[in-house]
Amino acid sequence: MTEPPAVSAVAALGEPTRRRLYDYVARQAAPVGRDEVAAATGVPRPTVAFHLDKLVGECLLEVTYERRTGRSGPGAGRPAKLYRRSSRQVTVSLPDRHYDLAAHLLASALETADESGRAPKSVLAEQAGALGHQLGEAALRTARGAEAVRCVLEEYGFEPRAEDGDVVLGNCPFHRLAQSHAELVCGMTLSLLEGVLDGIGARGVRAALAPAPGHCCVRLERSGNA
């Protein structure tokens, strides 16, 4: 089952009764049935059923079936439909942020540097470039050239915009980190986007550091015939 967009899941929890039912189910140590939820919250059972199934549709809850009588075989009755919190994690950020990606790269680089004795910055640049290359290659499955570059930039929240023949990035997915650790994070971003261009095989364009207020520190510039 494909997960609905994160914003859809957040919107589903905006309904007060639904949020109360979700909170109740999430706090329970074991899966619970509709009757239990209705008795504990004072919400009518048909309303409970509607909201719980809506939360299942958003992948916020998951369903399991269990015979609670302890009996099995003919005459044991149908298994009860039970609900529990799913493993889905939902994060919505406006503008788009990808601190999980930065955390992955930074932690991986630190581990590798510790094991190899190499400089962490050097390892970070190498691993960011390798990941960018993978993202670029993956984009080629559905697009080519400039469109593939745009798809990666949009997916990771860079907000690409054409400006004087170049591409400026209107948003930094690692904004808060870049504010306090500019040299480290901007270098990582540069290596990441260089890897993306390399993975796509983009010609006539290069990633360059070009810090500017309200923009990502990296800019995609024409180099020769774009």
Short mmCIF file of N, CA, C and O in Angstrom, two decimals, residues 50-174:
data_model
loop_
_atom_site.label_atom_id
_atom_site.label_comp_id
_atom_site.label_asym_id
_atom_site.label_seq_id
_atom_site.Cartn_x
_atom_site.Cartn_y
_atom_site.Cartn_z
N PHE A 50 -15.83 4.77 12.00
CA PHE A 50 -15.55 5.63 10.85
C PHE A 50 -14.16 6.28 10.98
O PHE A 50 -13.36 6.25 10.04
N HIS A 51 -13.89 6.85 12.14
CA HIS A 51 -12.62 7.57 12.31
C HIS A 51 -11.42 6.63 12.36
O HIS A 51 -10.35 6.95 11.80
N LEU A 52 -11.57 5.48 13.01
CA LEU A 52 -10.45 4.54 13.06
C LEU A 52 -10.09 4.04 11.67
O LEU A 52 -8.91 3.94 11.32
N ASP A 53 -11.10 3.75 10.87
CA ASP A 53 -10.81 3.27 9.52
C ASP A 53 -10.23 4.38 8.65
O ASP A 53 -9.42 4.11 7.74
N LYS A 54 -10.61 5.61 8.91
CA LYS A 54 -10.00 6.73 8.21
C LYS A 54 -8.51 6.82 8.56
O LYS A 54 -7.66 7.05 7.68
N LEU A 55 -8.17 6.60 9.81
CA LEU A 55 -6.76 6.63 10.24
C LEU A 55 -5.97 5.46 9.66
O LEU A 55 -4.79 5.59 9.37
N VAL A 56 -6.64 4.32 9.48
CA VAL A 56 -5.99 3.19 8.81
C VAL A 56 -5.68 3.58 7.36
O VAL A 56 -4.60 3.29 6.84
N GLY A 57 -6.63 4.24 6.70
CA GLY A 57 -6.43 4.68 5.32
C GLY A 57 -5.27 5.64 5.17
O GLY A 57 -4.64 5.70 4.11
N GLU A 58 -4.97 6.40 6.21
CA GLU A 58 -3.83 7.32 6.19
C GLU A 58 -2.55 6.67 6.67
O GLU A 58 -1.52 7.34 6.82
N CYS A 59 -2.61 5.36 6.93
CA CYS A 59 -1.45 4.58 7.41
C CYS A 59 -0.95 5.06 8.78
O CYS A 59 0.23 4.86 9.12
N LEU A 60 -1.83 5.68 9.56
CA LEU A 60 -1.47 6.11 10.91
C LEU A 60 -1.79 5.02 11.93
O LEU A 60 -1.17 4.95 13.00
N LEU A 61 -2.79 4.20 11.62
CA LEU A 61 -3.10 3.02 12.42
C LEU A 61 -3.03 1.80 11.51
O LEU A 61 -3.15 1.92 10.29
N GLU A 62 -2.82 0.65 12.11
CA GLU A 62 -2.88 -0.59 11.35
C GLU A 62 -3.81 -1.56 12.04
O GLU A 62 -4.08 -1.45 13.24
N VAL A 63 -4.32 -2.51 11.27
CA VAL A 63 -5.34 -3.43 11.75
C VAL A 63 -4.74 -4.82 11.95
O VAL A 63 -3.91 -5.28 11.16
N THR A 64 -5.18 -5.46 13.00
CA THR A 64 -4.86 -6.86 13.22
C THR A 64 -6.14 -7.57 13.63
O THR A 64 -7.09 -6.94 14.12
N TYR A 65 -6.21 -8.87 13.43
CA TYR A 65 -7.41 -9.64 13.78
C TYR A 65 -7.04 -10.71 14.81
O TYR A 65 -6.01 -11.36 14.70
N GLU A 66 -7.93 -10.85 15.81
CA GLU A 66 -7.61 -11.77 16.91
C GLU A 66 -8.90 -12.29 17.54
O GLU A 66 -9.86 -11.54 17.71
N ARG A 67 -8.91 -13.59 17.85
CA ARG A 67 -10.05 -14.15 18.59
C ARG A 67 -9.78 -13.94 20.07
O ARG A 67 -8.84 -14.50 20.63
N ARG A 68 -10.61 -13.17 20.70
CA ARG A 68 -10.37 -12.82 22.11
C ARG A 68 -11.04 -13.78 23.08
O ARG A 68 -10.85 -13.66 24.29
N THR A 69 -11.84 -14.72 22.55
CA THR A 69 -12.50 -15.68 23.44
C THR A 69 -11.56 -16.80 23.85
O THR A 69 -11.84 -17.55 24.79
N GLY A 70 -10.45 -16.94 23.12
CA GLY A 70 -9.53 -18.04 23.40
C GLY A 70 -9.95 -19.32 22.71
O GLY A 70 -9.24 -20.33 22.78
N ARG A 71 -11.09 -19.31 22.05
CA ARG A 71 -11.59 -20.50 21.34
C ARG A 71 -11.13 -20.46 19.89
O ARG A 71 -10.83 -19.41 19.34
N SER A 72 -11.09 -21.60 19.25
CA SER A 72 -10.75 -21.70 17.84
C SER A 72 -11.60 -22.77 17.20
O SER A 72 -12.27 -23.55 17.89
N GLY A 73 -11.58 -22.80 15.88
CA GLY A 73 -12.33 -23.82 15.16
C GLY A 73 -13.77 -23.41 14.97
O GLY A 73 -14.18 -22.28 15.28
N PRO A 74 -14.63 -24.33 14.47
CA PRO A 74 -16.04 -24.02 14.23
C PRO A 74 -16.75 -23.54 15.48
O PRO A 74 -16.57 -24.08 16.57
N GLY A 75 -17.55 -22.51 15.32
CA GLY A 75 -18.30 -21.96 16.44
C GLY A 75 -17.54 -20.97 17.29
O GLY A 75 -18.08 -20.42 18.26
N ALA A 76 -16.28 -20.73 16.93
CA ALA A 76 -15.47 -19.81 17.74
C ALA A 76 -15.79 -18.35 17.43
O ALA A 76 -15.40 -17.46 18.18
N GLY A 77 -16.51 -18.14 16.33
CA GLY A 77 -16.85 -16.76 15.98
C GLY A 77 -15.77 -16.10 15.15
O GLY A 77 -14.65 -16.62 15.01
N ARG A 78 -16.11 -14.95 14.60
CA ARG A 78 -15.16 -14.22 13.76
C ARG A 78 -14.11 -13.52 14.62
O ARG A 78 -14.42 -13.04 15.72
N PRO A 79 -12.88 -13.45 14.14
CA PRO A 79 -11.85 -12.70 14.89
C PRO A 79 -12.24 -11.23 15.00
O PRO A 79 -12.86 -10.65 14.10
N ALA A 80 -11.89 -10.63 16.11
CA ALA A 80 -12.19 -9.20 16.31
C ALA A 80 -11.21 -8.35 15.52
O ALA A 80 -10.03 -8.68 15.38
N LYS A 81 -11.71 -7.24 15.00
CA LYS A 81 -10.87 -6.27 14.29
C LYS A 81 -10.27 -5.33 15.33
O LYS A 81 -10.99 -4.61 16.03
N LEU A 82 -8.95 -5.33 15.42
CA LEU A 82 -8.26 -4.54 16.43
C LEU A 82 -7.35 -3.51 15.77
O LEU A 82 -6.86 -3.71 14.65
N TYR A 83 -7.09 -2.43 16.49
CA TYR A 83 -6.29 -1.32 15.95
C TYR A 83 -5.09 -1.05 16.85
O TYR A 83 -5.17 -1.15 18.07
N ARG A 84 -4.00 -0.68 16.20
CA ARG A 84 -2.81 -0.26 16.94
C ARG A 84 -2.09 0.81 16.10
O ARG A 84 -2.31 0.91 14.89
N ARG A 85 -1.24 1.57 16.76
CA ARG A 85 -0.49 2.59 16.04
C ARG A 85 0.45 1.94 15.04
O ARG A 85 1.10 0.95 15.34
N SER A 86 0.54 2.52 13.85
CA SER A 86 1.44 1.99 12.83
C SER A 86 2.86 2.50 13.10
O SER A 86 3.10 3.34 13.97
N SER A 87 3.79 2.00 12.32
CA SER A 87 5.19 2.42 12.46
C SER A 87 5.47 3.68 11.63
O SER A 87 6.60 4.17 11.62
N ARG A 88 4.46 4.20 10.94
CA ARG A 88 4.69 5.36 10.08
C ARG A 88 5.07 6.59 10.91
O ARG A 88 4.45 6.87 11.94
N GLN A 89 6.08 7.32 10.44
CA GLN A 89 6.45 8.59 11.05
C GLN A 89 6.11 9.71 10.07
O GLN A 89 6.43 9.62 8.88
N VAL A 90 5.46 10.73 10.57
CA VAL A 90 5.00 11.82 9.71
C VAL A 90 5.63 13.12 10.15
O VAL A 90 5.55 13.50 11.32
N THR A 91 6.27 13.80 9.21
CA THR A 91 6.85 15.10 9.48
C THR A 91 6.48 16.04 8.34
O THR A 91 6.66 15.70 7.17
N VAL A 92 5.94 17.17 8.68
CA VAL A 92 5.62 18.19 7.68
C VAL A 92 6.34 19.47 8.04
O VAL A 92 6.25 19.93 9.19
N SER A 93 7.08 20.02 7.10
CA SER A 93 7.81 21.26 7.34
C SER A 93 7.63 22.19 6.16
O SER A 93 7.74 21.78 5.01
N LEU A 94 7.31 23.42 6.44
CA LEU A 94 7.18 24.45 5.41
C LEU A 94 8.07 25.62 5.80
O LEU A 94 7.87 26.20 6.87
N PRO A 95 9.05 25.98 4.96
CA PRO A 95 9.49 25.33 3.73
C PRO A 95 10.01 23.91 3.98
O PRO A 95 10.26 23.52 5.12
N ASP A 96 10.19 23.18 2.89
CA ASP A 96 10.60 21.78 2.96
C ASP A 96 12.00 21.66 3.57
O ASP A 96 12.93 22.35 3.17
N ARG A 97 12.15 20.78 4.56
CA ARG A 97 13.44 20.51 5.17
C ARG A 97 13.71 19.00 5.11
O ARG A 97 12.78 18.19 5.14
N HIS A 98 14.99 18.65 5.05
CA HIS A 98 15.39 17.25 5.01
C HIS A 98 16.55 17.02 5.97
O HIS A 98 17.64 16.58 5.57
N TYR A 99 16.29 17.28 7.24
CA TYR A 99 17.33 17.10 8.25
C TYR A 99 17.69 15.62 8.41
O TYR A 99 18.80 15.30 8.84
N ASP A 100 16.76 14.72 8.06
CA ASP A 100 17.08 13.29 8.14
C ASP A 100 18.18 12.93 7.16
O ASP A 100 19.06 12.12 7.48
N LEU A 101 18.18 13.54 5.99
CA LEU A 101 19.23 13.28 5.00
C LEU A 101 20.57 13.79 5.50
O LEU A 101 21.60 13.09 5.40
N ALA A 102 20.58 15.00 6.06
CA ALA A 102 21.82 15.55 6.60
C ALA A 102 22.33 14.70 7.75
O ALA A 102 23.54 14.42 7.85
N ALA A 103 21.43 14.26 8.62
CA ALA A 103 21.83 13.44 9.77
C ALA A 103 22.46 12.12 9.30
O ALA A 103 23.46 11.67 9.85
N HIS A 104 21.85 11.52 8.28
CA HIS A 104 22.40 10.27 7.74
C HIS A 104 23.81 10.47 7.22
O HIS A 104 24.72 9.68 7.53
N LEU A 105 24.02 11.53 6.43
CA LEU A 105 25.33 11.78 5.86
C LEU A 105 26.36 12.10 6.93
O LEU A 105 27.49 11.58 6.91
N LEU A 106 26.01 12.94 7.88
CA LEU A 106 26.94 13.34 8.93
C LEU A 106 27.32 12.17 9.83
O LEU A 106 28.50 11.97 10.16
N ALA A 107 26.32 11.37 10.22
CA ALA A 107 26.61 10.22 11.09
C ALA A 107 27.45 9.18 10.36
O ALA A 107 28.41 8.62 10.92
N SER A 108 27.12 8.91 9.10
CA SER A 108 27.86 7.93 8.33
C SER A 108 29.31 8.38 8.11
O SER A 108 30.24 7.58 8.22
N ALA A 109 29.47 9.68 7.83
CA ALA A 109 30.83 10.20 7.62
C ALA A 109 31.65 10.12 8.90
O ALA A 109 32.85 9.78 8.86
N LEU A 110 31.04 10.42 10.03
CA LEU A 110 31.76 10.36 11.30
C LEU A 110 32.18 8.94 11.63
O LEU A 110 33.32 8.71 12.07
N GLU A 111 31.30 7.98 11.38
CA GLU A 111 31.65 6.59 11.64
C GLU A 111 32.80 6.13 10.76
O GLU A 111 33.75 5.49 11.22
N THR A 112 32.72 6.47 9.47
CA THR A 112 33.76 6.06 8.53
C THR A 112 35.09 6.72 8.86
O THR A 112 36.16 6.09 8.80
N ALA A 113 35.03 8.00 9.21
CA ALA A 113 36.26 8.72 9.57
C ALA A 113 36.91 8.11 10.82
O ALA A 113 38.13 7.97 10.89
N ASP A 114 36.08 7.74 11.78
CA ASP A 114 36.60 7.15 13.01
C ASP A 114 37.27 5.81 12.73
O ASP A 114 38.30 5.47 13.32
N GLU A 115 36.67 5.03 11.82
CA GLU A 115 37.21 3.71 11.50
C GLU A 115 38.47 3.79 10.63
O GLU A 115 39.37 2.97 10.76
N SER A 116 38.51 4.79 9.75
CA SER A 116 39.60 4.87 8.78
C SER A 116 40.72 5.82 9.17
O SER A 116 41.82 5.75 8.62
N GLY A 117 40.43 6.73 10.11
CA GLY A 117 41.42 7.73 10.48
C GLY A 117 41.50 8.89 9.51
O GLY A 117 42.38 9.74 9.63
N ARG A 118 40.60 8.94 8.55
CA ARG A 118 40.59 10.03 7.57
C ARG A 118 39.90 11.25 8.16
O ARG A 118 39.16 11.17 9.15
N ALA A 119 40.11 12.41 7.52
CA ALA A 119 39.48 13.65 7.97
C ALA A 119 37.97 13.57 7.73
O ALA A 119 37.53 13.23 6.63
N PRO A 120 37.14 13.88 8.75
CA PRO A 120 35.69 13.79 8.59
C PRO A 120 35.14 14.61 7.42
O PRO A 120 34.25 14.16 6.71
N LYS A 121 35.68 15.81 7.19
CA LYS A 121 35.17 16.64 6.10
C LYS A 121 35.40 15.97 4.74
O LYS A 121 34.54 16.03 3.86
N SER A 122 36.55 15.35 4.59
CA SER A 122 36.86 14.67 3.34
C SER A 122 35.91 13.50 3.11
O SER A 122 35.41 13.29 2.00
N VAL A 123 35.66 12.75 4.17
CA VAL A 123 34.75 11.61 4.07
C VAL A 123 33.33 12.09 3.77
O VAL A 123 32.62 11.51 2.95
N LEU A 124 32.92 13.18 4.42
CA LEU A 124 31.58 13.72 4.20
C LEU A 124 31.39 14.14 2.75
O LEU A 124 30.36 13.83 2.13
N ALA A 125 32.38 14.83 2.19
CA ALA A 125 32.29 15.25 0.79
C ALA A 125 32.18 14.03 -0.13
O ALA A 125 31.38 14.02 -1.08
N GLU A 126 32.96 13.01 0.15
CA GLU A 126 32.95 11.81 -0.67
C GLU A 126 31.60 11.10 -0.61
O GLU A 126 31.02 10.70 -1.62
N GLN A 127 31.06 10.96 0.61
CA GLN A 127 29.80 10.23 0.77
C GLN A 127 28.62 11.04 0.26
O GLN A 127 27.67 10.48 -0.30
N ALA A 128 28.65 12.36 0.43
CA ALA A 128 27.59 13.20 -0.12
C ALA A 128 27.58 13.12 -1.64
O ALA A 128 26.51 13.04 -2.27
N GLY A 129 28.77 13.13 -2.23
CA GLY A 129 28.86 13.01 -3.68
C GLY A 129 28.34 11.67 -4.17
O GLY A 129 27.64 11.59 -5.19
N ALA A 130 28.66 10.60 -3.44
CA ALA A 130 28.21 9.27 -3.83
C ALA A 130 26.68 9.16 -3.73
O ALA A 130 26.03 8.59 -4.62
N LEU A 131 26.11 9.73 -2.67
CA LEU A 131 24.66 9.69 -2.53
C LEU A 131 24.00 10.52 -3.63
O LEU A 131 23.00 10.10 -4.22
N GLY A 132 24.56 11.69 -3.91
CA GLY A 132 24.02 12.51 -4.98
C GLY A 132 24.04 11.78 -6.31
O GLY A 132 23.09 11.85 -7.10
N HIS A 133 25.13 11.05 -6.57
CA HIS A 133 25.25 10.27 -7.81
C HIS A 133 24.13 9.23 -7.88
O HIS A 133 23.51 9.04 -8.94
N GLN A 134 23.84 8.57 -6.77
CA GLN A 134 22.76 7.59 -6.74
C GLN A 134 21.41 8.24 -7.01
O GLN A 134 20.58 7.69 -7.76
N LEU A 135 21.18 9.42 -6.42
CA LEU A 135 19.91 10.12 -6.65
C LEU A 135 19.78 10.53 -8.11
O LEU A 135 18.70 10.45 -8.69
N GLY A 136 20.89 10.97 -8.70
CA GLY A 136 20.87 11.35 -10.11
C GLY A 136 20.57 10.17 -11.00
O GLY A 136 19.75 10.27 -11.93
N GLU A 137 21.23 9.05 -10.75
CA GLU A 137 20.97 7.85 -11.56
C GLU A 137 19.53 7.39 -11.42
O GLU A 137 18.90 6.97 -12.40
N ALA A 138 18.99 7.46 -10.21
CA ALA A 138 17.60 7.05 -9.98
C ALA A 138 16.63 7.94 -10.76
O ALA A 138 15.61 7.48 -11.27
N ALA A 139 16.94 9.25 -10.85
CA ALA A 139 16.06 10.18 -11.57
C ALA A 139 15.98 9.85 -13.05
O ALA A 139 14.97 10.15 -13.70
N LEU A 140 17.01 9.22 -13.58
CA LEU A 140 17.03 8.89 -15.01
C LEU A 140 16.03 7.80 -15.37
O LEU A 140 15.77 7.57 -16.55
N ARG A 141 15.44 7.16 -14.38
CA ARG A 141 14.43 6.15 -14.67
C ARG A 141 13.14 6.79 -15.18
O ARG A 141 12.36 6.12 -15.86
N THR A 142 12.92 8.04 -14.84
CA THR A 142 11.67 8.68 -15.23
C THR A 142 11.85 9.97 -16.03
O THR A 142 10.88 10.51 -16.55
N ALA A 143 13.06 10.48 -16.13
CA ALA A 143 13.28 11.75 -16.83
C ALA A 143 14.69 11.77 -17.40
O ALA A 143 15.51 10.89 -17.12
N ARG A 144 14.98 12.80 -18.19
CA ARG A 144 16.29 12.94 -18.81
C ARG A 144 16.77 14.38 -18.69
O ARG A 144 15.98 15.32 -18.61
N GLY A 145 18.09 14.55 -18.69
CA GLY A 145 18.71 15.86 -18.76
C GLY A 145 18.21 16.83 -17.71
O GLY A 145 18.13 16.53 -16.52
N ALA A 146 17.86 18.04 -18.19
CA ALA A 146 17.46 19.11 -17.27
C ALA A 146 16.23 18.73 -16.46
O ALA A 146 16.10 19.11 -15.29
N GLU A 147 15.33 17.95 -17.06
CA GLU A 147 14.13 17.54 -16.33
C GLU A 147 14.48 16.62 -15.17
O GLU A 147 13.89 16.70 -14.09
N ALA A 148 15.46 15.73 -15.37
CA ALA A 148 15.89 14.84 -14.30
C ALA A 148 16.51 15.64 -13.15
O ALA A 148 16.27 15.36 -11.98
N VAL A 149 17.32 16.66 -13.50
CA VAL A 149 17.91 17.52 -12.47
C VAL A 149 16.80 18.22 -11.69
O VAL A 149 16.83 18.26 -10.45
N ARG A 150 15.83 18.77 -12.42
CA ARG A 150 14.74 19.49 -11.75
C ARG A 150 13.98 18.56 -10.81
O ARG A 150 13.61 18.96 -9.69
N CYS A 151 13.74 17.31 -11.24
CA CYS A 151 12.99 16.37 -10.40
C CYS A 151 13.69 16.12 -9.07
O CYS A 151 13.05 16.10 -8.01
N VAL A 152 15.01 15.93 -9.11
CA VAL A 152 15.75 15.70 -7.87
C VAL A 152 15.70 16.94 -6.98
O VAL A 152 15.46 16.85 -5.76
N LEU A 153 15.91 18.11 -7.58
CA LEU A 153 15.92 19.35 -6.80
C LEU A 153 14.55 19.60 -6.15
O LEU A 153 14.47 20.02 -4.99
N GLU A 154 13.49 19.33 -6.89
CA GLU A 154 12.14 19.52 -6.33
C GLU A 154 11.86 18.52 -5.23
O GLU A 154 11.32 18.86 -4.18
N GLU A 155 12.24 17.26 -5.45
CA GLU A 155 11.95 16.22 -4.47
C GLU A 155 12.62 16.49 -3.13
O GLU A 155 12.05 16.21 -2.07
N TYR A 156 13.81 17.08 -3.17
CA TYR A 156 14.54 17.32 -1.92
C TYR A 156 14.44 18.76 -1.45
O TYR A 156 15.23 19.20 -0.61
N GLY A 157 13.46 19.49 -1.97
CA GLY A 157 13.11 20.79 -1.39
C GLY A 157 14.00 21.96 -1.75
O GLY A 157 13.96 22.98 -1.06
N PHE A 158 14.77 21.88 -2.83
CA PHE A 158 15.67 22.98 -3.17
C PHE A 158 14.97 24.15 -3.88
O PHE A 158 15.53 25.23 -3.99
N GLU A 159 13.75 23.93 -4.39
CA GLU A 159 12.98 24.97 -5.06
C GLU A 159 13.77 25.65 -6.17
O GLU A 159 14.09 26.84 -6.11
N PRO A 160 14.11 24.92 -7.25
CA PRO A 160 14.91 25.49 -8.34
C PRO A 160 14.14 26.56 -9.12
O PRO A 160 12.95 26.41 -9.38
N ARG A 161 14.85 27.64 -9.48
CA ARG A 161 14.26 28.74 -10.25
C ARG A 161 15.27 29.22 -11.27
O ARG A 161 16.46 29.40 -10.95
N ALA A 162 14.83 29.41 -12.50
CA ALA A 162 15.71 29.92 -13.56
C ALA A 162 15.99 31.40 -13.32
O ALA A 162 15.10 32.17 -12.98
N GLU A 163 17.25 31.78 -13.48
CA GLU A 163 17.63 33.18 -13.30
C GLU A 163 18.86 33.48 -14.15
O GLU A 163 19.95 32.98 -13.88
N ASP A 164 18.68 34.29 -15.18
CA ASP A 164 19.79 34.69 -16.06
C ASP A 164 20.54 33.48 -16.63
O ASP A 164 21.77 33.48 -16.73
N GLY A 165 19.79 32.45 -16.99
CA GLY A 165 20.41 31.28 -17.58
C GLY A 165 20.95 30.28 -16.59
O GLY A 165 21.31 29.16 -16.97
N ASP A 166 21.03 30.65 -15.32
CA ASP A 166 21.47 29.73 -14.28
C ASP A 166 20.24 29.19 -13.54
O ASP A 166 19.10 29.56 -13.84
N VAL A 167 20.49 28.34 -12.56
CA VAL A 167 19.42 27.85 -11.69
C VAL A 167 19.76 28.22 -10.26
O VAL A 167 20.78 27.76 -9.72
N VAL A 168 18.94 29.07 -9.66
CA VAL A 168 19.13 29.39 -8.25
C VAL A 168 18.21 28.49 -7.44
O VAL A 168 17.15 28.06 -7.92
N LEU A 169 18.62 28.19 -6.24
CA LEU A 169 17.87 27.30 -5.37
C LEU A 169 17.24 28.14 -4.26
O LEU A 169 17.94 28.68 -3.40
N GLY A 170 15.92 28.25 -4.31
CA GLY A 170 15.22 29.17 -3.42
C GLY A 170 15.08 28.69 -1.99
O GLY A 170 14.61 29.45 -1.14
N ASN A 171 15.47 27.46 -1.71
CA ASN A 171 15.31 26.95 -0.36
C ASN A 171 16.47 26.02 -0.02
O ASN A 171 16.96 25.28 -0.86
N CYS A 172 16.92 26.09 1.22
CA CYS A 172 17.96 25.18 1.72
C CYS A 172 17.28 24.11 2.56
O CYS A 172 16.70 24.42 3.61
N PRO A 173 17.34 22.84 2.15
CA PRO A 173 16.72 21.77 2.94
C PRO A 173 17.37 21.56 4.30
O PRO A 173 16.81 20.88 5.15
N PHE A 174 18.55 22.15 4.49
CA PHE A 174 19.29 21.97 5.74
C PHE A 174 19.47 23.32 6.45
O PHE A 174 20.47 23.57 7.12
#
